[in-house]
Amino acid sequence: MTSQRPLALVTGGSSGIGFELAKQFAQNGFDVAISGSSGKVHDAAAALRDLGAEAYAHKADAATYEGVEGFWTFVTSLGRPVEAAALNVGIGIGGAFVDNDLEDEFRLIAINVTGTVHLAKRVVQHMVPNKRGRILITSSVSATLPTPYETVYGPSKAFGFMFAEALREELRDTGVTVTALLPGATDSEFHKNAGMANSAIGDMKKNDKTLVARQGFEALMNDVDHVVGGDEDTKQQVVKNRTTPEPEKAARHARMTKLRG
Ligand SMILES: NC(=O)c1ccc[n+]([C@@H]2O[C@H](COP(=O)([O-])OP(=O)(O)OC[C@H]3O[C@@H](n4cnc5c(N)ncnc54)[C@H](OP(=O)(O)O)[C@@H]3O)[C@@H](O)[C@H]2O)c1
C-alpha cells in the first residue's frame, strides 16, 4: 500500500546536520528521500526506517550536474508530491587561499552554490504548480561575516542565505515557503572533512547537531524566514555581527581558523 505520509527530501542526509534533519522529518510524520556521496546513505536510510518512515537512499555526487539531476529523477520516480525539501549538502575547505587548489574551490562552489540553485529550480517548478511546499536551505553563521582561511566557503553560504530570502519573497502567496538555517559551528564531520581539525575552531566546543536540526525543522514548519542554529551564545554572535565592522569580524575569524604551524 502506498504511504499516506508526506514526502521530504534531504540532500547530504547521510550524516551530520542533514541526517539529523532527516530524523526530524521521520519523527514528525514524513517519509524521506536522502542523498549522499558514499554508501553511508543506505545505513542512514535503514536508521530512518527504524523511526517508522519510508526512507529512500540515493548515492550521487552533488558536485556534478548529473549527480544533482539524478537525485531529482530518483525522487520524482517515487511518483509522490514533494512536500518539503532540505537543500542541505555543503562542504568546507580550510587553509590559505594562496595555497589551496583551485579545482577544490570550484568543487565547493559546484556543491554549495551551483548544486543548490540546480535542485532549487527543480523543487520550485514542482511545488509552485502544486501550490504547496516548504524549502529549507542550510546556510551558516559564516554568511554574516568574512571568513578568512575559509575564504570561499563563507561567501558560498552568504549566497545561500540571500538566495533563500529572495526566493521566499518571490514565492510569497504561492503556497511555497522558503527558510534559511544558519548553524553556528556544529559537532559533525564538517571541520575534519574541510581539513580544519588542526585549528582553534577544530578543537572548539560545538553546537549539538540534533538541536541545530530541530531549530531548522521548527523554523521550516513555522514559516520563519531564517533561524540561527545553536545555543544562545551563537544567536548573540549573529546579533553582534550586524553592527561589528567587517575587518574586526575577519580578524576574529582568522584567529579561529588559521591552521597551526
Ligand atoms: N558543521 C558545521 O559547523 C556547520 C556550520 C554551519 C553550516 N553548516 C552547513 O551544514 C551543512 C551540512 O554540514 P555538516 O556539518 O552536516 O557536514 P558533514 O558532517 O560533513 O556532512 C555532509 C553531508 O553531505 C554529504 N556530502 C558531502 N559531499 C557530497 C557530495 N559531493 N555529494 C553528495 N553528498 C555529499 C555527506 O555524505 P557522504 O559522507 O556520503 O559524502 C554528508 O551526508 C552544510 O551545508 C554546511 O555548510 C555546517
PDB file of C-alpha atoms and ligand atoms in Angstrom:
ATOM      1  CA  MET A   1       0.000   0.000   0.000  1.00  0.00           C
ATOM      2  CA  THR A   2       1.314   3.488  -0.845  1.00  0.00           C
ATOM      3  CA  SER A   3       2.303   5.543   2.174  1.00  0.00           C
ATOM      4  CA  GLN A   4      -0.078   8.340   3.176  1.00  0.00           C
ATOM      5  CA  ARG A   5       2.748  10.285   4.796  1.00  0.00           C
ATOM      6  CA  PRO A   6       4.057  13.445   3.079  1.00  0.00           C
ATOM      7  CA  LEU A   7       7.443  13.123   1.360  1.00  0.00           C
ATOM      8  CA  ALA A   8      10.508  15.222   2.197  1.00  0.00           C
ATOM      9  CA  LEU A   9      13.918  15.214   0.532  1.00  0.00           C
ATOM     10  CA  VAL A  10      17.176  15.988   2.315  1.00  0.00           C
ATOM     11  CA  THR A  11      20.481  16.421   0.447  1.00  0.00           C
ATOM     12  CA  GLY A  12      23.567  15.417   2.386  1.00  0.00           C
ATOM     13  CA  GLY A  13      21.159  13.395   4.511  1.00  0.00           C
ATOM     14  CA  SER A  14      23.548  10.556   5.292  1.00  0.00           C
ATOM     15  CA  SER A  15      25.342  12.193   8.230  1.00  0.00           C
ATOM     16  CA  GLY A  16      25.799  15.349  10.275  1.00  0.00           C
ATOM     17  CA  ILE A  17      23.128  18.053  10.257  1.00  0.00           C
ATOM     18  CA  GLY A  18      21.421  16.530   7.191  1.00  0.00           C
ATOM     19  CA  PHE A  19      20.902  13.170   8.872  1.00  0.00           C
ATOM     20  CA  GLU A  20      19.507  14.961  11.946  1.00  0.00           C
ATOM     21  CA  LEU A  21      17.139  16.927   9.675  1.00  0.00           C
ATOM     22  CA  ALA A  22      16.036  13.663   8.055  1.00  0.00           C
ATOM     23  CA  LYS A  23      15.377  12.263  11.547  1.00  0.00           C
ATOM     24  CA  GLN A  24      13.247  15.322  12.368  1.00  0.00           C
ATOM     25  CA  PHE A  25      11.163  14.696   9.258  1.00  0.00           C
ATOM     26  CA  ALA A  26      10.845  10.976  10.037  1.00  0.00           C
ATOM     27  CA  GLN A  27       9.853  11.622  13.660  1.00  0.00           C
ATOM     28  CA  ASN A  28       7.261  14.170  12.579  1.00  0.00           C
ATOM     29  CA  GLY A  29       5.285  12.053  10.147  1.00  0.00           C
ATOM     30  CA  PHE A  30       7.230  12.388   6.872  1.00  0.00           C
ATOM     31  CA  ASP A  31       8.751   9.779   4.594  1.00  0.00           C
ATOM     32  CA  VAL A  32      12.225  10.839   3.481  1.00  0.00           C
ATOM     33  CA  ALA A  33      14.426  10.628   0.379  1.00  0.00           C
ATOM     34  CA  ILE A  34      18.068  11.307   1.172  1.00  0.00           C
ATOM     35  CA  SER A  35      21.258  11.749  -0.845  1.00  0.00           C
ATOM     36  CA  GLY A  36      24.925  11.319  -0.005  1.00  0.00           C
ATOM     37  CA  SER A  37      28.149  10.644  -1.853  1.00  0.00           C
ATOM     38  CA  SER A  38      29.027   7.353  -0.142  1.00  0.00           C
ATOM     39  CA  GLY A  39      27.466   4.027   0.829  1.00  0.00           C
ATOM     40  CA  LYS A  40      26.682   5.553   4.261  1.00  0.00           C
ATOM     41  CA  VAL A  41      23.461   6.852   2.752  1.00  0.00           C
ATOM     42  CA  HIS A  42      21.987   3.322   2.793  1.00  0.00           C
ATOM     43  CA  ASP A  43      22.759   2.846   6.510  1.00  0.00           C
ATOM     44  CA  ALA A  44      21.180   6.228   7.216  1.00  0.00           C
ATOM     45  CA  ALA A  45      18.009   5.206   5.363  1.00  0.00           C
ATOM     46  CA  ALA A  46      17.853   1.987   7.418  1.00  0.00           C
ATOM     47  CA  ALA A  47      18.057   4.063  10.621  1.00  0.00           C
ATOM     48  CA  LEU A  48      15.226   6.311   9.368  1.00  0.00           C
ATOM     49  CA  ARG A  49      13.067   3.233   8.675  1.00  0.00           C
ATOM     50  CA  ASP A  50      13.603   2.232  12.316  1.00  0.00           C
ATOM     51  CA  LEU A  51      11.884   5.541  13.180  1.00  0.00           C
ATOM     52  CA  GLY A  52       8.777   4.447  11.258  1.00  0.00           C
ATOM     53  CA  ALA A  53       9.349   6.310   7.989  1.00  0.00           C
ATOM     54  CA  GLU A  54       9.672   5.009   4.490  1.00  0.00           C
ATOM     55  CA  ALA A  55      13.181   6.076   3.549  1.00  0.00           C
ATOM     56  CA  TYR A  56      14.772   6.146   0.094  1.00  0.00           C
ATOM     57  CA  ALA A  57      18.538   6.437  -0.346  1.00  0.00           C
ATOM     58  CA  HIS A  58      20.370   7.722  -3.415  1.00  0.00           C
ATOM     59  CA  LYS A  59      24.141   7.880  -3.833  1.00  0.00           C
ATOM     60  CA  ALA A  60      25.318  10.634  -6.169  1.00  0.00           C
ATOM     61  CA  ASP A  61      27.967  13.339  -6.370  1.00  0.00           C
ATOM     62  CA  ALA A  62      26.320  16.685  -5.618  1.00  0.00           C
ATOM     63  CA  ALA A  63      29.258  18.440  -7.310  1.00  0.00           C
ATOM     64  CA  THR A  64      28.092  17.349 -10.762  1.00  0.00           C
ATOM     65  CA  TYR A  65      25.096  18.266 -12.920  1.00  0.00           C
ATOM     66  CA  GLU A  66      24.349  14.550 -13.416  1.00  0.00           C
ATOM     67  CA  GLY A  67      24.544  13.896  -9.671  1.00  0.00           C
ATOM     68  CA  VAL A  68      22.021  16.635  -8.825  1.00  0.00           C
ATOM     69  CA  GLU A  69      19.698  15.809 -11.713  1.00  0.00           C
ATOM     70  CA  GLY A  70      19.980  12.096 -10.911  1.00  0.00           C
ATOM     71  CA  PHE A  71      18.791  12.656  -7.341  1.00  0.00           C
ATOM     72  CA  TRP A  72      15.822  14.689  -8.563  1.00  0.00           C
ATOM     73  CA  THR A  73      14.906  11.985 -11.112  1.00  0.00           C
ATOM     74  CA  PHE A  74      15.175   9.418  -8.305  1.00  0.00           C
ATOM     75  CA  VAL A  75      12.833  11.462  -6.094  1.00  0.00           C
ATOM     76  CA  THR A  76      10.231  12.130  -8.806  1.00  0.00           C
ATOM     77  CA  SER A  77      10.277   8.456  -9.829  1.00  0.00           C
ATOM     78  CA  LEU A  78       8.672   7.761  -6.438  1.00  0.00           C
ATOM     79  CA  GLY A  79       5.537   9.280  -8.016  1.00  0.00           C
ATOM     80  CA  ARG A  80       4.635  11.371  -4.990  1.00  0.00           C
ATOM     81  CA  PRO A  81       4.468  15.147  -4.463  1.00  0.00           C
ATOM     82  CA  VAL A  82       7.479  16.554  -2.625  1.00  0.00           C
ATOM     83  CA  GLU A  83       6.069  18.416   0.365  1.00  0.00           C
ATOM     84  CA  ALA A  84       9.379  19.554   1.858  1.00  0.00           C
ATOM     85  CA  ALA A  85      12.922  19.900   0.549  1.00  0.00           C
ATOM     86  CA  ALA A  86      16.006  20.472   2.702  1.00  0.00           C
ATOM     87  CA  LEU A  87      18.815  21.667   0.414  1.00  0.00           C
ATOM     88  CA  ASN A  88      21.480  20.952   2.958  1.00  0.00           C
ATOM     89  CA  VAL A  89      24.527  19.421   1.301  1.00  0.00           C
ATOM     90  CA  GLY A  90      27.647  21.552   1.611  1.00  0.00           C
ATOM     91  CA  ILE A  91      31.382  21.255   2.095  1.00  0.00           C
ATOM     92  CA  GLY A  92      34.088  23.497   3.515  1.00  0.00           C
ATOM     93  CA  ILE A  93      37.749  24.000   2.647  1.00  0.00           C
ATOM     94  CA  GLY A  94      40.185  25.304   5.251  1.00  0.00           C
ATOM     95  CA  GLY A  95      43.656  26.684   4.621  1.00  0.00           C
ATOM     96  CA  ALA A  96      45.099  29.748   2.923  1.00  0.00           C
ATOM     97  CA  PHE A  97      43.642  30.870  -0.399  1.00  0.00           C
ATOM     98  CA  VAL A  98      47.140  31.388  -1.790  1.00  0.00           C
ATOM     99  CA  ASP A  99      47.918  27.678  -1.243  1.00  0.00           C
ATOM    100  CA  ASN A 100      44.589  25.973  -1.902  1.00  0.00           C
ATOM    101  CA  ASP A 101      43.878  24.062  -5.081  1.00  0.00           C
ATOM    102  CA  LEU A 102      41.607  25.963  -7.477  1.00  0.00           C
ATOM    103  CA  GLU A 103      39.868  22.736  -8.512  1.00  0.00           C
ATOM    104  CA  ASP A 104      38.878  22.101  -4.874  1.00  0.00           C
ATOM    105  CA  GLU A 105      37.428  25.604  -4.649  1.00  0.00           C
ATOM    106  CA  PHE A 106      35.461  25.110  -7.864  1.00  0.00           C
ATOM    107  CA  ARG A 107      34.133  21.866  -6.374  1.00  0.00           C
ATOM    108  CA  LEU A 108      32.967  23.712  -3.256  1.00  0.00           C
ATOM    109  CA  ILE A 109      31.158  26.272  -5.432  1.00  0.00           C
ATOM    110  CA  ALA A 110      29.647  23.446  -7.509  1.00  0.00           C
ATOM    111  CA  ILE A 111      28.175  21.785  -4.403  1.00  0.00           C
ATOM    112  CA  ASN A 112      27.306  24.788  -2.227  1.00  0.00           C
ATOM    113  CA  VAL A 113      26.141  27.241  -4.908  1.00  0.00           C
ATOM    114  CA  THR A 114      25.536  25.675  -8.344  1.00  0.00           C
ATOM    115  CA  GLY A 115      24.004  22.474  -6.960  1.00  0.00           C
ATOM    116  CA  THR A 116      21.735  24.412  -4.600  1.00  0.00           C
ATOM    117  CA  VAL A 117      20.423  26.566  -7.463  1.00  0.00           C
ATOM    118  CA  HIS A 118      20.006  23.470  -9.663  1.00  0.00           C
ATOM    119  CA  LEU A 119      17.930  21.488  -7.180  1.00  0.00           C
ATOM    120  CA  ALA A 120      16.013  24.587  -6.042  1.00  0.00           C
ATOM    121  CA  LYS A 121      14.949  25.110  -9.679  1.00  0.00           C
ATOM    122  CA  ARG A 122      13.554  21.581  -9.911  1.00  0.00           C
ATOM    123  CA  VAL A 123      11.883  21.776  -6.492  1.00  0.00           C
ATOM    124  CA  VAL A 124      10.303  25.209  -7.070  1.00  0.00           C
ATOM    125  CA  GLN A 125       8.997  24.235 -10.512  1.00  0.00           C
ATOM    126  CA  HIS A 126       7.487  21.123  -8.896  1.00  0.00           C
ATOM    127  CA  MET A 127       5.995  22.826  -5.818  1.00  0.00           C
ATOM    128  CA  VAL A 128       4.539  26.025  -7.314  1.00  0.00           C
ATOM    129  CA  PRO A 129       2.023  24.245  -9.615  1.00  0.00           C
ATOM    130  CA  ASN A 130       1.079  22.071  -6.592  1.00  0.00           C
ATOM    131  CA  LYS A 131       0.500  25.352  -4.673  1.00  0.00           C
ATOM    132  CA  ARG A 132       2.252  23.896  -1.614  1.00  0.00           C
ATOM    133  CA  GLY A 133       5.646  23.025  -0.248  1.00  0.00           C
ATOM    134  CA  ARG A 134       8.377  24.035   2.179  1.00  0.00           C
ATOM    135  CA  ILE A 135      12.030  24.621   1.264  1.00  0.00           C
ATOM    136  CA  LEU A 136      14.857  24.749   3.813  1.00  0.00           C
ATOM    137  CA  ILE A 137      18.294  25.957   2.714  1.00  0.00           C
ATOM    138  CA  THR A 138      21.232  25.267   5.029  1.00  0.00           C
ATOM    139  CA  SER A 139      23.375  28.404   5.082  1.00  0.00           C
ATOM    140  CA  SER A 140      25.661  29.235   8.019  1.00  0.00           C
ATOM    141  CA  VAL A 141      26.577  31.867  10.589  1.00  0.00           C
ATOM    142  CA  SER A 142      29.532  32.245   8.183  1.00  0.00           C
ATOM    143  CA  ALA A 143      27.073  34.084   5.918  1.00  0.00           C
ATOM    144  CA  THR A 144      27.234  37.030   8.343  1.00  0.00           C
ATOM    145  CA  LEU A 145      30.983  37.735   8.287  1.00  0.00           C
ATOM    146  CA  PRO A 146      34.144  37.470   6.165  1.00  0.00           C
ATOM    147  CA  THR A 147      35.699  34.024   6.723  1.00  0.00           C
ATOM    148  CA  PRO A 148      39.490  34.116   6.221  1.00  0.00           C
ATOM    149  CA  TYR A 149      41.099  30.656   5.906  1.00  0.00           C
ATOM    150  CA  GLU A 150      37.683  29.520   4.637  1.00  0.00           C
ATOM    151  CA  THR A 151      37.723  32.353   2.137  1.00  0.00           C
ATOM    152  CA  VAL A 152      35.486  30.746  -0.489  1.00  0.00           C
ATOM    153  CA  TYR A 153      33.236  28.853   1.948  1.00  0.00           C
ATOM    154  CA  GLY A 154      31.748  31.877   3.785  1.00  0.00           C
ATOM    155  CA  PRO A 155      30.676  33.668   0.591  1.00  0.00           C
ATOM    156  CA  SER A 156      29.089  30.422  -0.674  1.00  0.00           C
ATOM    157  CA  LYS A 157      26.962  30.379   2.473  1.00  0.00           C
ATOM    158  CA  ALA A 158      26.143  34.116   2.135  1.00  0.00           C
ATOM    159  CA  PHE A 159      24.835  33.183  -1.305  1.00  0.00           C
ATOM    160  CA  GLY A 160      22.589  30.520   0.245  1.00  0.00           C
ATOM    161  CA  PHE A 161      21.205  32.934   2.849  1.00  0.00           C
ATOM    162  CA  MET A 162      20.321  35.736   0.418  1.00  0.00           C
ATOM    163  CA  PHE A 163      19.132  33.264  -2.224  1.00  0.00           C
ATOM    164  CA  ALA A 164      16.689  31.834   0.331  1.00  0.00           C
ATOM    165  CA  GLU A 165      15.444  35.262   1.437  1.00  0.00           C
ATOM    166  CA  ALA A 166      14.985  36.442  -2.174  1.00  0.00           C
ATOM    167  CA  LEU A 167      13.199  33.265  -3.238  1.00  0.00           C
ATOM    168  CA  ARG A 168      10.958  33.482  -0.196  1.00  0.00           C
ATOM    169  CA  GLU A 169       9.760  36.934  -1.238  1.00  0.00           C
ATOM    170  CA  GLU A 170       9.227  35.839  -4.875  1.00  0.00           C
ATOM    171  CA  LEU A 171       7.168  32.860  -3.756  1.00  0.00           C
ATOM    172  CA  ARG A 172       5.005  34.819  -1.316  1.00  0.00           C
ATOM    173  CA  ASP A 173       1.326  33.881  -1.958  1.00  0.00           C
ATOM    174  CA  THR A 174       2.213  30.751  -3.998  1.00  0.00           C
ATOM    175  CA  GLY A 175       1.806  28.353  -1.061  1.00  0.00           C
ATOM    176  CA  VAL A 176       5.544  27.579  -1.161  1.00  0.00           C
ATOM    177  CA  THR A 177       7.695  28.814   1.719  1.00  0.00           C
ATOM    178  CA  VAL A 178      11.471  29.224   1.993  1.00  0.00           C
ATOM    179  CA  THR A 179      13.513  29.218   5.205  1.00  0.00           C
ATOM    180  CA  ALA A 180      17.267  29.578   5.747  1.00  0.00           C
ATOM    181  CA  LEU A 181      19.062  27.696   8.543  1.00  0.00           C
ATOM    182  CA  LEU A 182      22.238  29.405   9.767  1.00  0.00           C
ATOM    183  CA  PRO A 183      24.075  26.956  12.038  1.00  0.00           C
ATOM    184  CA  GLY A 184      26.995  28.077  14.147  1.00  0.00           C
ATOM    185  CA  ALA A 185      29.943  25.671  14.451  1.00  0.00           C
ATOM    186  CA  THR A 186      28.281  22.281  14.917  1.00  0.00           C
ATOM    187  CA  ASP A 187      29.559  18.863  16.026  1.00  0.00           C
ATOM    188  CA  SER A 188      29.701  16.953  12.731  1.00  0.00           C
ATOM    189  CA  GLU A 189      32.432  15.699  10.396  1.00  0.00           C
ATOM    190  CA  PHE A 190      32.410  19.076   8.650  1.00  0.00           C
ATOM    191  CA  HIS A 191      35.624  20.622  10.051  1.00  0.00           C
ATOM    192  CA  LYS A 192      37.603  17.390   9.749  1.00  0.00           C
ATOM    193  CA  ASN A 193      36.411  16.951   6.150  1.00  0.00           C
ATOM    194  CA  ALA A 194      37.378  20.586   5.472  1.00  0.00           C
ATOM    195  CA  GLY A 195      40.952  19.898   6.658  1.00  0.00           C
ATOM    196  CA  MET A 196      40.470  22.166   9.681  1.00  0.00           C
ATOM    197  CA  ALA A 197      40.996  19.727  12.554  1.00  0.00           C
ATOM    198  CA  ASN A 198      44.318  21.435  13.361  1.00  0.00           C
ATOM    199  CA  SER A 199      42.859  24.887  14.092  1.00  0.00           C
ATOM    200  CA  ALA A 200      41.278  26.625  17.095  1.00  0.00           C
ATOM    201  CA  ILE A 201      37.806  26.021  15.648  1.00  0.00           C
ATOM    202  CA  GLY A 202      38.710  22.353  15.157  1.00  0.00           C
ATOM    203  CA  ASP A 203      39.178  21.998  18.945  1.00  0.00           C
ATOM    204  CA  MET A 204      36.328  24.281  19.984  1.00  0.00           C
ATOM    205  CA  LYS A 205      33.210  23.000  21.744  1.00  0.00           C
ATOM    206  CA  LYS A 206      30.479  22.997  19.101  1.00  0.00           C
ATOM    207  CA  ASN A 207      26.727  23.134  18.902  1.00  0.00           C
ATOM    208  CA  ASP A 208      24.723  19.933  19.164  1.00  0.00           C
ATOM    209  CA  LYS A 209      23.639  18.836  15.667  1.00  0.00           C
ATOM    210  CA  THR A 210      20.315  17.471  16.949  1.00  0.00           C
ATOM    211  CA  LEU A 211      19.473  20.881  18.457  1.00  0.00           C
ATOM    212  CA  VAL A 212      20.516  22.681  15.252  1.00  0.00           C
ATOM    213  CA  ALA A 213      18.361  20.396  13.099  1.00  0.00           C
ATOM    214  CA  ARG A 214      15.361  20.711  15.424  1.00  0.00           C
ATOM    215  CA  GLN A 215      15.609  24.509  15.280  1.00  0.00           C
ATOM    216  CA  GLY A 216      15.788  24.333  11.475  1.00  0.00           C
ATOM    217  CA  PHE A 217      12.848  21.947  11.235  1.00  0.00           C
ATOM    218  CA  GLU A 218      10.698  24.061  13.571  1.00  0.00           C
ATOM    219  CA  ALA A 219      11.532  27.259  11.658  1.00  0.00           C
ATOM    220  CA  LEU A 220      10.584  25.486   8.427  1.00  0.00           C
ATOM    221  CA  MET A 221       7.263  24.287   9.845  1.00  0.00           C
ATOM    222  CA  ASN A 222       6.504  27.713  11.364  1.00  0.00           C
ATOM    223  CA  ASP A 223       7.315  29.536   8.094  1.00  0.00           C
ATOM    224  CA  VAL A 224      10.106  31.661   9.599  1.00  0.00           C
ATOM    225  CA  ASP A 225      12.414  33.382   7.073  1.00  0.00           C
ATOM    226  CA  HIS A 226      15.638  32.339   8.806  1.00  0.00           C
ATOM    227  CA  VAL A 227      16.865  30.865  12.052  1.00  0.00           C
ATOM    228  CA  VAL A 228      20.297  30.736  13.668  1.00  0.00           C
ATOM    229  CA  GLY A 229      21.065  27.145  14.661  1.00  0.00           C
ATOM    230  CA  GLY A 230      22.761  26.632  18.006  1.00  0.00           C
ATOM    231  CA  ASP A 231      22.902  27.845  21.595  1.00  0.00           C
ATOM    232  CA  GLU A 232      22.227  31.333  22.969  1.00  0.00           C
ATOM    233  CA  ASP A 233      25.884  32.443  22.519  1.00  0.00           C
ATOM    234  CA  THR A 234      25.681  31.513  18.827  1.00  0.00           C
ATOM    235  CA  LYS A 235      22.492  33.545  18.410  1.00  0.00           C
ATOM    236  CA  GLN A 236      24.031  36.543  20.232  1.00  0.00           C
ATOM    237  CA  GLN A 237      27.090  36.340  17.972  1.00  0.00           C
ATOM    238  CA  VAL A 238      24.897  36.837  14.917  1.00  0.00           C
ATOM    239  CA  VAL A 239      23.150  39.821  16.532  1.00  0.00           C
ATOM    240  CA  LYS A 240      26.586  41.396  17.227  1.00  0.00           C
ATOM    241  CA  ASN A 241      27.771  40.616  13.701  1.00  0.00           C
ATOM    242  CA  ARG A 242      25.137  43.002  12.329  1.00  0.00           C
ATOM    243  CA  THR A 243      26.980  46.004  13.810  1.00  0.00           C
ATOM    244  CA  THR A 244      30.616  44.824  14.014  1.00  0.00           C
ATOM    245  CA  PRO A 245      32.862  46.198  11.233  1.00  0.00           C
ATOM    246  CA  GLU A 246      33.902  43.623   8.634  1.00  0.00           C
ATOM    247  CA  PRO A 247      37.697  43.936   9.294  1.00  0.00           C
ATOM    248  CA  GLU A 248      37.123  43.251  13.008  1.00  0.00           C
ATOM    249  CA  LYS A 249      34.994  40.156  12.268  1.00  0.00           C
ATOM    250  CA  ALA A 250      37.572  38.968   9.707  1.00  0.00           C
ATOM    251  CA  ALA A 251      40.446  39.245  12.226  1.00  0.00           C
ATOM    252  CA  ARG A 252      38.440  37.363  14.865  1.00  0.00           C
ATOM    253  CA  HIS A 253      37.556  34.597  12.410  1.00  0.00           C
ATOM    254  CA  ALA A 254      41.174  34.269  11.231  1.00  0.00           C
ATOM    255  CA  ARG A 255      42.261  33.565  14.821  1.00  0.00           C
ATOM    256  CA  MET A 256      39.759  30.673  14.912  1.00  0.00           C
ATOM    257  CA  THR A 257      40.503  29.172  11.512  1.00  0.00           C
ATOM    258  CA  LYS A 258      44.212  29.685  10.732  1.00  0.00           C
ATOM    259  CA  LEU A 259      45.847  26.270  10.640  1.00  0.00           C
ATOM    260  CA  ARG A 260      48.555  25.704  13.241  1.00  0.00           C
ATOM    261  CA  GLY A 261      52.107  25.659  12.014  1.00  0.00           C
TER     262      GLY A 261
HETATM  263  N1  LIG B   1      29.119  21.629  10.906  1.00  0.00           N
HETATM  264  C1  LIG B   1      29.177  22.950  10.968  1.00  0.00           C
HETATM  265  O1  LIG B   1      29.912  23.537  11.795  1.00  0.00           O
HETATM  266  C2  LIG B   1      28.325  23.780  10.040  1.00  0.00           C
HETATM  267  C3  LIG B   1      28.091  25.116  10.387  1.00  0.00           C
HETATM  268  C4  LIG B   1      27.312  25.904   9.546  1.00  0.00           C
HETATM  269  C5  LIG B   1      26.747  25.366   8.408  1.00  0.00           C
HETATM  270  N2  LIG B   1      26.982  24.068   8.093  1.00  0.00           N
HETATM  271  C6  LIG B   1      26.378  23.540   6.847  1.00  0.00           C
HETATM  272  O2  LIG B   1      25.584  22.418   7.171  1.00  0.00           O
HETATM  273  C7  LIG B   1      25.505  21.560   6.030  1.00  0.00           C
HETATM  274  C8  LIG B   1      25.781  20.132   6.474  1.00  0.00           C
HETATM  275  O3  LIG B   1      27.087  20.085   7.020  1.00  0.00           O
HETATM  276  P1  LIG B   1      27.512  19.006   8.120  1.00  0.00           P
HETATM  277  O4  LIG B   1      28.103  19.740   9.250  1.00  0.00           O
HETATM  278  O5  LIG B   1      26.393  18.087   8.382  1.00  0.00           O
HETATM  279  O6  LIG B   1      28.686  18.280   7.320  1.00  0.00           O
HETATM  280  P2  LIG B   1      29.119  16.744   7.248  1.00  0.00           P
HETATM  281  O7  LIG B   1      29.053  16.108   8.595  1.00  0.00           O
HETATM  282  O8  LIG B   1      30.444  16.783   6.544  1.00  0.00           O
HETATM  283  O9  LIG B   1      28.002  16.069   6.306  1.00  0.00           O
HETATM  284  C9  LIG B   1      27.958  16.380   4.949  1.00  0.00           C
HETATM  285  C10 LIG B   1      26.878  15.579   4.262  1.00  0.00           C
HETATM  286  O10 LIG B   1      26.924  15.911   2.861  1.00  0.00           O
HETATM  287  C11 LIG B   1      27.212  14.753   2.099  1.00  0.00           C
HETATM  288  N3  LIG B   1      28.120  15.094   1.016  1.00  0.00           N
HETATM  289  C12 LIG B   1      29.349  15.684   1.091  1.00  0.00           C
HETATM  290  N4  LIG B   1      29.858  15.840  -0.138  1.00  0.00           N
HETATM  291  C13 LIG B   1      28.944  15.338  -1.017  1.00  0.00           C
HETATM  292  C14 LIG B   1      28.898  15.211  -2.420  1.00  0.00           C
HETATM  293  N5  LIG B   1      29.891  15.617  -3.201  1.00  0.00           N
HETATM  294  N6  LIG B   1      27.793  14.643  -2.971  1.00  0.00           N
HETATM  295  C15 LIG B   1      26.760  14.211  -2.211  1.00  0.00           C
HETATM  296  N7  LIG B   1      26.761  14.317  -0.865  1.00  0.00           N
HETATM  297  C16 LIG B   1      27.830  14.864  -0.278  1.00  0.00           C
HETATM  298  C17 LIG B   1      27.840  13.784   3.068  1.00  0.00           C
HETATM  299  O11 LIG B   1      27.622  12.472   2.598  1.00  0.00           O
HETATM  300  P3  LIG B   1      28.858  11.443   2.445  1.00  0.00           P
HETATM  301  O12 LIG B   1      29.507  11.402   3.795  1.00  0.00           O
HETATM  302  O13 LIG B   1      28.219  10.194   1.997  1.00  0.00           O
HETATM  303  O14 LIG B   1      29.730  12.079   1.418  1.00  0.00           O
HETATM  304  C18 LIG B   1      27.066  14.084   4.348  1.00  0.00           C
HETATM  305  O15 LIG B   1      25.820  13.463   4.309  1.00  0.00           O
HETATM  306  C19 LIG B   1      26.493  22.122   5.005  1.00  0.00           C
HETATM  307  O16 LIG B   1      25.779  22.872   4.030  1.00  0.00           O
HETATM  308  C20 LIG B   1      27.373  23.060   5.824  1.00  0.00           C
HETATM  309  O17 LIG B   1      27.877  24.122   5.041  1.00  0.00           O
HETATM  310  C21 LIG B   1      27.750  23.256   8.884  1.00  0.00           C
END
